[in-house]
mmCIF file of C-alpha atoms in Angstrom:
data_model
loop_
_atom_site.group_PDB
_atom_site.id
_atom_site.type_symbol
_atom_site.label_atom_id
_atom_site.label_comp_id
_atom_site.label_asym_id
_atom_site.label_seq_id
_atom_site.Cartn_x
_atom_site.Cartn_y
_atom_site.Cartn_z
ATOM 1 C CA UNK A 1 44.115 58.267 -69.404
ATOM 2 C CA UNK A 2 47.564 59.066 -67.531
ATOM 3 C CA UNK A 3 47.904 58.675 -63.638
ATOM 4 C CA UNK A 4 47.191 62.151 -62.965
ATOM 5 C CA UNK A 5 43.953 61.916 -64.552
ATOM 6 C CA UNK A 6 43.232 58.733 -63.013
ATOM 7 C CA UNK A 7 43.526 60.241 -59.800
ATOM 8 C CA UNK A 8 41.524 63.314 -60.368
ATOM 9 C CA UNK A 9 38.746 60.960 -61.480
ATOM 10 C CA UNK A 10 39.204 58.968 -58.197
ATOM 11 C CA UNK A 11 38.611 62.203 -56.379
ATOM 12 C CA UNK A 12 35.457 63.341 -58.556
ATOM 13 C CA UNK A 13 34.005 59.676 -58.016
ATOM 14 C CA UNK A 14 34.655 59.395 -54.358
ATOM 15 C CA UNK A 15 33.788 62.659 -53.421
ATOM 16 C CA UNK A 16 31.067 63.376 -55.911
ATOM 17 C CA UNK A 17 32.512 66.838 -57.059
ATOM 18 C CA UNK A 18 33.503 68.396 -60.381
ATOM 19 C CA UNK A 19 36.444 67.839 -62.096
ATOM 20 C CA UNK A 20 37.373 71.399 -61.699
ATOM 21 C CA UNK A 21 37.101 71.207 -57.982
ATOM 22 C CA UNK A 22 40.221 68.876 -57.927
ATOM 23 C CA UNK A 23 43.332 70.874 -57.655
ATOM 24 C CA UNK A 24 46.433 70.826 -55.437
ATOM 25 C CA UNK A 25 44.884 72.809 -52.902
ATOM 26 C CA UNK A 26 41.888 70.434 -52.352
ATOM 27 C CA UNK A 27 42.305 69.148 -48.778
ATOM 28 C CA UNK A 28 40.700 67.083 -46.159
ATOM 29 C CA UNK A 29 37.529 68.721 -44.663
ATOM 30 C CA UNK A 30 38.142 71.702 -46.824
ATOM 31 C CA UNK A 31 34.930 71.099 -48.480
ATOM 32 C CA UNK A 32 31.616 69.596 -47.174
ATOM 33 C CA UNK A 33 31.924 66.680 -49.561
ATOM 34 C CA UNK A 34 35.330 65.415 -48.213
ATOM 35 C CA UNK A 35 34.309 64.188 -44.698
ATOM 36 C CA UNK A 36 35.395 61.331 -42.734
ATOM 37 C CA UNK A 37 32.953 58.898 -44.419
ATOM 38 C CA UNK A 38 33.775 60.167 -47.903
ATOM 39 C CA UNK A 39 37.594 59.806 -47.040
ATOM 40 C CA UNK A 40 37.038 56.051 -46.436
ATOM 41 C CA UNK A 41 35.470 55.998 -49.957
ATOM 42 C CA UNK A 42 38.294 57.806 -51.481
ATOM 43 C CA UNK A 43 40.858 55.602 -50.067
ATOM 44 C CA UNK A 44 39.000 52.549 -51.513
ATOM 45 C CA UNK A 45 38.564 54.146 -54.928
ATOM 46 C CA UNK A 46 42.404 55.070 -54.999
ATOM 47 C CA UNK A 47 43.280 51.513 -54.104
ATOM 48 C CA UNK A 48 41.115 50.091 -56.750
ATOM 49 C CA UNK A 49 42.022 52.364 -59.428
ATOM 50 C CA UNK A 50 45.905 51.935 -58.971
ATOM 51 C CA UNK A 51 45.816 48.407 -57.530
ATOM 52 C CA UNK A 52 47.546 49.194 -54.362
ATOM 53 C CA UNK A 53 46.795 48.648 -50.768
ATOM 54 C CA UNK A 54 47.787 51.748 -48.726
ATOM 55 C CA UNK A 55 49.544 51.489 -45.383
ATOM 56 C CA UNK A 56 47.597 52.868 -42.348
ATOM 57 C CA UNK A 57 49.936 55.720 -42.025
ATOM 58 C CA UNK A 58 49.458 56.651 -45.555
ATOM 59 C CA UNK A 59 45.637 56.561 -45.159
ATOM 60 C CA UNK A 60 46.081 59.114 -42.318
ATOM 61 C CA UNK A 61 48.478 61.106 -44.336
ATOM 62 C CA UNK A 62 46.358 61.305 -47.401
ATOM 63 C CA UNK A 63 45.253 64.814 -46.477
ATOM 64 C CA UNK A 64 44.973 66.555 -49.822
ATOM 65 C CA UNK A 65 45.169 65.878 -53.793
ATOM 66 C CA UNK A 66 48.878 66.985 -53.947
ATOM 67 C CA UNK A 67 49.669 64.504 -50.810
ATOM 68 C CA UNK A 68 47.782 61.603 -52.585
ATOM 69 C CA UNK A 69 50.157 62.012 -55.640
ATOM 70 C CA UNK A 70 53.083 62.207 -53.349
ATOM 71 C CA UNK A 71 51.923 59.103 -51.452
ATOM 72 C CA UNK A 72 51.154 57.019 -54.696
ATOM 73 C CA UNK A 73 54.836 57.613 -55.696
ATOM 74 C CA UNK A 74 55.943 55.545 -52.952
ATOM 75 C CA UNK A 75 54.103 52.536 -54.460
ATOM 76 C CA UNK A 76 55.681 52.920 -57.475
ATOM 77 C CA UNK A 77 52.953 54.930 -59.346
ATOM 78 C CA UNK A 78 54.353 57.529 -61.503
ATOM 79 C CA UNK A 79 53.133 61.067 -62.277
ATOM 80 C CA UNK B 1 20.793 29.994 -51.940
ATOM 81 C CA UNK B 2 21.127 32.754 -49.677
ATOM 82 C CA UNK B 3 24.754 33.539 -50.290
ATOM 83 C CA UNK B 4 24.728 33.199 -54.066
ATOM 84 C CA UNK B 5 27.563 35.337 -55.485
ATOM 85 C CA UNK B 6 29.012 36.682 -52.264
ATOM 86 C CA UNK B 7 32.561 36.039 -51.227
ATOM 87 C CA UNK B 8 32.860 35.216 -47.467
ATOM 88 C CA UNK B 9 36.029 35.334 -45.558
ATOM 89 C CA UNK B 10 36.150 33.185 -42.342
ATOM 90 C CA UNK B 11 39.246 33.232 -39.695
ATOM 91 C CA UNK B 12 39.528 30.441 -37.128
ATOM 92 C CA UNK B 13 38.000 28.238 -40.015
ATOM 93 C CA UNK B 14 39.886 24.804 -39.562
ATOM 94 C CA UNK B 15 37.581 23.590 -36.637
ATOM 95 C CA UNK B 16 34.514 24.302 -34.587
ATOM 96 C CA UNK B 17 32.294 27.289 -35.141
ATOM 97 C CA UNK B 18 34.540 28.382 -38.096
ATOM 98 C CA UNK B 19 34.478 25.226 -39.801
ATOM 99 C CA UNK B 20 30.694 24.860 -39.607
ATOM 100 C CA UNK B 21 30.400 28.556 -40.776
ATOM 101 C CA UNK B 22 32.541 27.623 -43.978
ATOM 102 C CA UNK B 23 30.615 24.568 -44.734
ATOM 103 C CA UNK B 24 27.020 26.201 -44.201
ATOM 104 C CA UNK B 25 27.956 29.333 -46.164
ATOM 105 C CA UNK B 26 29.263 27.101 -49.193
ATOM 106 C CA UNK B 27 26.087 25.084 -48.998
ATOM 107 C CA UNK B 28 24.399 28.390 -49.402
ATOM 108 C CA UNK B 29 26.340 29.414 -52.615
ATOM 109 C CA UNK B 30 29.080 31.767 -51.141
ATOM 110 C CA UNK B 31 32.647 31.538 -52.401
ATOM 111 C CA UNK B 32 34.590 30.670 -49.259
ATOM 112 C CA UNK B 33 38.029 31.913 -48.389
ATOM 113 C CA UNK B 34 39.124 30.183 -45.072
ATOM 114 C CA UNK B 35 41.897 31.350 -43.021
ATOM 115 C CA UNK B 36 43.605 29.610 -40.061
ATOM 116 C CA UNK B 37 47.029 28.484 -38.595
ATOM 117 C CA UNK B 38 46.490 24.955 -39.464
ATOM 118 C CA UNK B 39 47.358 23.838 -43.016
ATOM 119 C CA UNK B 40 46.417 20.282 -42.672
ATOM 120 C CA UNK B 41 42.909 21.174 -41.286
ATOM 121 C CA UNK B 42 42.312 23.818 -43.829
ATOM 122 C CA UNK B 43 43.240 21.376 -46.559
ATOM 123 C CA UNK B 44 40.582 18.807 -45.064
ATOM 124 C CA UNK B 45 38.002 21.501 -44.814
ATOM 125 C CA UNK B 46 38.191 22.575 -48.399
ATOM 126 C CA UNK B 47 37.957 18.942 -49.625
ATOM 127 C CA UNK B 48 34.678 18.551 -47.546
ATOM 128 C CA UNK B 49 32.723 21.581 -48.748
ATOM 129 C CA UNK B 50 31.045 22.627 -51.901
ATOM 130 C CA UNK B 51 32.811 24.944 -54.247
ATOM 131 C CA UNK B 52 30.094 26.345 -56.282
ATOM 132 C CA UNK B 53 32.039 29.085 -58.084
ATOM 133 C CA UNK B 54 35.371 27.002 -58.227
ATOM 134 C CA UNK B 55 36.983 29.846 -56.497
ATOM 135 C CA UNK B 56 37.154 28.792 -52.731
ATOM 136 C CA UNK B 57 40.494 29.186 -51.168
ATOM 137 C CA UNK B 58 42.441 28.878 -48.076
ATOM 138 C CA UNK B 59 45.301 30.615 -46.448
ATOM 139 C CA UNK B 60 47.512 29.956 -43.405
ATOM 140 C CA UNK B 61 47.093 33.235 -41.494
ATOM 141 C CA UNK B 62 47.900 34.174 -37.964
ATOM 142 C CA UNK B 63 45.550 36.847 -36.816
ATOM 143 C CA UNK B 64 47.786 38.143 -34.285
ATOM 144 C CA UNK B 65 50.529 39.075 -36.858
ATOM 145 C CA UNK B 66 49.684 42.404 -38.567
ATOM 146 C CA UNK B 67 52.047 41.976 -41.070
ATOM 147 C CA UNK B 68 50.944 38.629 -42.188
ATOM 148 C CA UNK B 69 47.329 39.882 -42.534
ATOM 149 C CA UNK B 70 48.609 42.833 -44.687
ATOM 150 C CA UNK B 71 50.349 40.244 -46.925
ATOM 151 C CA UNK B 72 47.333 38.106 -46.997
ATOM 152 C CA UNK B 73 44.955 40.952 -48.088
ATOM 153 C CA UNK B 74 47.635 41.739 -50.758
ATOM 154 C CA UNK B 75 47.441 38.437 -52.244
ATOM 155 C CA UNK B 76 43.645 38.720 -52.055
ATOM 156 C CA UNK B 77 43.722 41.978 -53.964
ATOM 157 C CA UNK B 78 46.189 40.529 -56.450
ATOM 158 C CA UNK B 79 43.949 37.562 -56.983
ATOM 159 C CA UNK B 80 40.969 39.947 -57.584
ATOM 160 C CA UNK B 81 38.997 39.108 -54.482
ATOM 161 C CA UNK B 82 36.450 41.483 -53.385
ATOM 162 C CA UNK B 83 35.218 40.464 -49.842
ATOM 163 C CA UNK B 84 31.404 40.589 -48.968
ATOM 164 C CA UNK B 85 31.423 39.125 -45.607
ATOM 165 C CA UNK B 86 34.083 38.734 -42.973
ATOM 166 C CA UNK B 87 33.519 36.359 -40.054
ATOM 167 C CA UNK B 88 36.047 37.186 -37.276
ATOM 168 C CA UNK B 89 35.763 33.914 -35.507
ATOM 169 C CA UNK B 90 39.366 33.146 -34.464
ATOM 170 C CA UNK B 91 39.659 33.142 -30.833
ATOM 171 C CA UNK B 92 41.329 31.644 -27.730
ATOM 172 C CA UNK B 93 40.082 31.122 -24.285
ATOM 173 C CA UNK B 94 42.331 30.539 -21.319
ATOM 174 C CA UNK B 95 40.868 30.534 -17.896
ATOM 175 C CA UNK B 96 42.302 31.670 -14.415
ATOM 176 C CA UNK B 97 41.305 34.154 -11.641
ATOM 177 C CA UNK B 98 42.875 37.502 -12.214
ATOM 178 C CA UNK B 99 45.560 36.970 -9.365
ATOM 179 C CA UNK B 100 46.802 34.050 -11.410
ATOM 180 C CA UNK B 101 47.234 35.473 -14.707
ATOM 181 C CA UNK B 102 50.469 36.321 -16.467
ATOM 182 C CA UNK B 103 51.269 39.289 -18.431
ATOM 183 C CA UNK B 104 52.051 37.115 -21.308
ATOM 184 C CA UNK B 105 48.650 35.327 -21.195
ATOM 185 C CA UNK B 106 46.846 38.731 -21.248
ATOM 186 C CA UNK B 107 48.918 39.643 -24.294
ATOM 187 C CA UNK B 108 48.081 36.400 -26.128
ATOM 188 C CA UNK B 109 44.381 36.674 -25.508
ATOM 189 C CA UNK B 110 44.046 40.141 -26.575
ATOM 190 C CA UNK B 111 46.355 39.952 -29.514
ATOM 191 C CA UNK B 112 44.071 37.187 -30.886
ATOM 192 C CA UNK B 113 40.719 38.194 -29.764
ATOM 193 C CA UNK B 114 40.794 42.038 -29.997
ATOM 194 C CA UNK B 115 43.641 43.040 -32.261
ATOM 195 C CA UNK B 116 43.227 40.215 -34.571
ATOM 196 C CA UNK B 117 39.473 41.305 -35.279
ATOM 197 C CA UNK B 118 40.458 44.989 -35.628
ATOM 198 C CA UNK B 119 43.330 44.334 -37.934
ATOM 199 C CA UNK B 120 41.264 41.720 -40.230
ATOM 200 C CA UNK B 121 38.334 44.468 -40.161
ATOM 201 C CA UNK B 122 40.388 47.202 -41.102
ATOM 202 C CA UNK B 123 41.438 45.731 -44.272
ATOM 203 C CA UNK B 124 38.482 43.365 -45.252
ATOM 204 C CA UNK B 125 36.094 46.472 -45.210
ATOM 205 C CA UNK B 126 38.019 48.361 -47.932
ATOM 206 C CA UNK B 127 36.532 46.033 -50.668
ATOM 207 C CA UNK B 128 33.119 46.519 -48.620
ATOM 208 C CA UNK B 129 33.371 50.288 -49.006
ATOM 209 C CA UNK B 130 34.183 49.890 -52.734
ATOM 210 C CA UNK B 131 31.012 47.723 -53.139
ATOM 211 C CA UNK B 132 29.029 50.076 -50.785
ATOM 212 C CA UNK B 133 27.714 46.875 -48.849
ATOM 213 C CA UNK B 134 28.998 44.020 -46.815
ATOM 214 C CA UNK B 135 28.707 42.309 -43.543
ATOM 215 C CA UNK B 136 31.212 41.996 -40.708
ATOM 216 C CA UNK B 137 30.417 39.245 -38.236
ATOM 217 C CA UNK B 138 32.384 39.446 -34.830
ATOM 218 C CA UNK B 139 32.229 36.201 -32.634
ATOM 219 C CA UNK B 140 32.088 37.385 -29.053
ATOM 220 C CA UNK B 141 30.727 35.237 -26.325
ATOM 221 C CA UNK B 142 28.038 35.231 -23.475
ATOM 222 C CA UNK B 143 31.169 35.743 -21.090
ATOM 223 C CA UNK B 144 31.630 39.113 -22.780
ATOM 224 C CA UNK B 145 28.066 40.201 -22.271
ATOM 225 C CA UNK B 146 27.338 38.783 -18.620
ATOM 226 C CA UNK B 147 31.087 37.926 -17.465
ATOM 227 C CA UNK B 148 32.096 34.857 -15.460
ATOM 228 C CA UNK B 149 34.227 34.210 -12.540
ATOM 229 C CA UNK B 150 37.548 33.058 -13.495
ATOM 230 C CA UNK B 151 37.347 34.413 -17.015
ATOM 231 C CA UNK B 152 38.318 38.040 -16.383
ATOM 232 C CA UNK B 153 40.847 38.543 -19.174
ATOM 233 C CA UNK B 154 38.880 36.401 -21.645
ATOM 234 C CA UNK B 155 35.657 38.109 -20.640
ATOM 235 C CA UNK B 156 37.124 41.425 -20.918
ATOM 236 C CA UNK B 157 38.675 40.740 -24.485
ATOM 237 C CA UNK B 158 35.056 39.628 -25.677
ATOM 238 C CA UNK B 159 33.438 42.729 -24.239
ATOM 239 C CA UNK B 160 35.941 44.625 -26.121
ATOM 240 C CA UNK B 161 34.765 42.998 -29.231
ATOM 241 C CA UNK B 162 31.129 44.040 -28.499
ATOM 242 C CA UNK B 163 32.399 47.665 -28.180
ATOM 243 C CA UNK B 164 34.258 47.482 -31.512
ATOM 244 C CA UNK B 165 31.404 45.970 -33.213
ATOM 245 C CA UNK B 166 28.812 48.759 -31.914
ATOM 246 C CA UNK B 167 31.217 51.546 -32.835
ATOM 247 C CA UNK B 168 32.274 50.189 -36.282
ATOM 248 C CA UNK B 169 28.680 49.659 -36.955
ATOM 249 C CA UNK B 170 28.123 53.358 -36.640
ATOM 250 C CA UNK B 171 30.925 54.364 -38.679
ATOM 251 C CA UNK B 172 30.170 51.962 -41.573
ATOM 252 C CA UNK B 173 26.306 52.267 -41.765
ATOM 253 C CA UNK B 174 26.280 55.413 -44.146
ATOM 254 C CA UNK B 175 28.116 53.084 -46.527
ATOM 255 C CA UNK B 176 25.760 50.218 -46.205
ATOM 256 C CA UNK B 177 27.953 47.860 -44.303
ATOM 257 C CA UNK B 178 26.644 45.876 -41.267
ATOM 258 C CA UNK B 179 28.632 45.111 -38.402
ATOM 259 C CA UNK B 180 27.145 42.479 -35.947
ATOM 260 C CA UNK B 181 28.229 40.150 -33.288
ATOM 261 C CA UNK B 182 27.355 36.650 -31.962
ATOM 262 C CA UNK B 183 27.585 35.634 -28.539
ATOM 263 C CA UNK B 184 27.462 32.131 -28.346
ATOM 264 C CA UNK B 185 26.991 30.276 -24.910
ATOM 265 C CA UNK B 186 28.179 26.724 -24.058
ATOM 266 C CA UNK B 187 28.945 25.328 -27.463
ATOM 267 C CA UNK B 188 30.396 21.712 -28.378
ATOM 268 C CA UNK B 189 33.836 22.760 -29.587
ATOM 269 C CA UNK B 190 37.487 21.662 -28.629
ATOM 270 C CA UNK B 191 37.359 24.829 -26.459
ATOM 271 C CA UNK B 192 34.716 23.381 -24.296
ATOM 272 C CA UNK B 193 35.694 19.702 -24.712
ATOM 273 C CA UNK B 194 39.051 20.759 -22.799
ATOM 274 C CA UNK B 195 37.268 21.995 -19.479
ATOM 275 C CA UNK B 196 37.389 19.782 -16.535
ATOM 276 C CA UNK B 197 34.173 17.516 -15.814
ATOM 277 C CA UNK B 198 32.994 19.502 -12.967
ATOM 278 C CA UNK B 199 32.958 22.703 -14.795
ATOM 279 C CA UNK B 200 31.636 21.271 -17.922
ATOM 280 C CA UNK B 201 28.640 19.872 -15.657
ATOM 281 C CA UNK B 202 28.169 23.342 -14.056
ATOM 282 C CA UNK B 203 27.839 24.881 -17.151
ATOM 283 C CA UNK B 204 25.508 22.497 -18.606
ATOM 284 C CA UNK B 205 23.000 23.064 -15.609
ATOM 285 C CA UNK B 206 22.960 26.503 -16.431
ATOM 286 C CA UNK B 207 21.409 26.098 -19.881
ATOM 287 C CA UNK B 208 17.602 26.517 -20.071
ATOM 288 C CA UNK B 209 17.298 24.134 -22.943
ATOM 289 C CA UNK B 210 19.101 21.541 -21.019
ATOM 290 C CA UNK B 211 21.668 20.632 -24.097
ATOM 291 C CA UNK B 212 25.070 21.952 -25.115
ATOM 292 C CA UNK B 213 24.926 23.990 -28.278
ATOM 293 C CA UNK B 214 26.295 22.744 -31.591
ATOM 294 C CA UNK B 215 28.674 24.745 -33.824
ATOM 295 C CA UNK B 216 25.712 24.614 -36.636
ATOM 296 C CA UNK B 217 23.450 26.589 -34.064
ATOM 297 C CA UNK B 218 25.982 29.542 -34.187
ATOM 298 C CA UNK B 219 26.671 29.081 -38.041
ATOM 299 C CA UNK B 220 22.963 29.505 -38.823
ATOM 300 C CA UNK B 221 22.784 32.906 -37.152
ATOM 301 C CA UNK B 222 26.133 33.687 -38.793
ATOM 302 C CA UNK B 223 24.449 32.770 -42.174
ATOM 303 C CA UNK B 224 21.421 35.138 -41.219
ATOM 304 C CA UNK B 225 23.663 37.943 -40.426
ATOM 305 C CA UNK B 226 25.770 37.234 -43.665
ATOM 306 C CA UNK B 227 22.805 37.240 -45.975
ATOM 307 C CA UNK B 228 20.466 39.812 -47.143
ATOM 308 C CA UNK B 229 17.719 38.509 -44.666
ATOM 309 C CA UNK B 230 19.401 40.900 -42.152
ATOM 310 C CA UNK B 231 19.722 43.713 -44.501
ATOM 311 C CA UNK B 232 18.534 46.293 -41.919
ATOM 312 C CA UNK B 233 20.221 44.676 -38.938
ATOM 313 C CA UNK B 234 23.341 46.436 -37.615
ATOM 314 C CA UNK B 235 25.068 46.832 -34.474
ATOM 315 C CA UNK B 236 23.447 44.138 -32.796
ATOM 316 C CA UNK B 237 24.755 41.190 -30.425
ATOM 317 C CA UNK B 238 22.740 38.133 -30.961
ATOM 318 C CA UNK B 239 22.997 35.576 -28.092
ATOM 319 C CA UNK B 240 23.119 31.961 -29.145
ATOM 320 C CA UNK B 241 22.874 30.121 -25.630
ATOM 321 C CA UNK B 242 19.859 28.200 -25.375
ATOM 322 C CA UNK B 243 18.781 30.420 -22.380
ATOM 323 C CA UNK B 244 21.841 30.056 -20.579
ATOM 324 C CA UNK B 245 22.234 31.957 -17.364
ATOM 325 C CA UNK B 246 25.416 33.084 -15.922
#
């Protein structure tokens, strides 16, 4: 599984949504499943999958699937 | 064994209440990660407590240093440690009437007693979120719940801990993470041994049970809050004060 798919699966697992629902346009609070509680779960899931600890600024900035990919590149995760 | 299979992280672990918490938790089957600024005291602690999983560890961490805390959690993560329980015990007490308090004293007390707890919790809770469970135990004080003359800054810092505890408990309850506080009264630690005799006697006279508390009295409540015995308890402040009246 490549990093794009790993990230997609992290979103699916954390937000409890279908794979098809994960796309670049998916953003925080754009669907009922991505609320402040599931955001905490999503951060933890991403950290576990990619073995990183996100800075608080990045936790706040991680507002969409596309943004998640962009942020992870800062942690030397390649897409 | 109430804490079998649980990984517990304790700050201010080298002496007093923190040391007793480490000891009792290890006796109850926990893997303990002890944190303090004092390496020698940590070494001595580690030699004296059970190590049932063989994975006890200790780190020199200053809870007033956010970057140091981040580096510490990074090490834990790299070591595969997933924290089940955090005991935010590190704290300092400096007494003076408000008129006599310098800005640097206020900063020092708040950096340790308030910011330290917030920063430790912010990172420790991430592994609890992954596990959908955990317990955060914050040490406040009877001075935080009742106030005391000459302890305005210390008391307000401990009151902040209570506000933090209650708010975080509401944030994390949906994820099955419990957040509670313990409010010790007059406990026999280095902190209280440093008091002048008159103040010490005055405090003793205020205790209904007519004895000073022991660190283990507090550690036993921490054990309750860390264990599944308190599985449905969150957002609470439990006094451990022998009926002390302030």
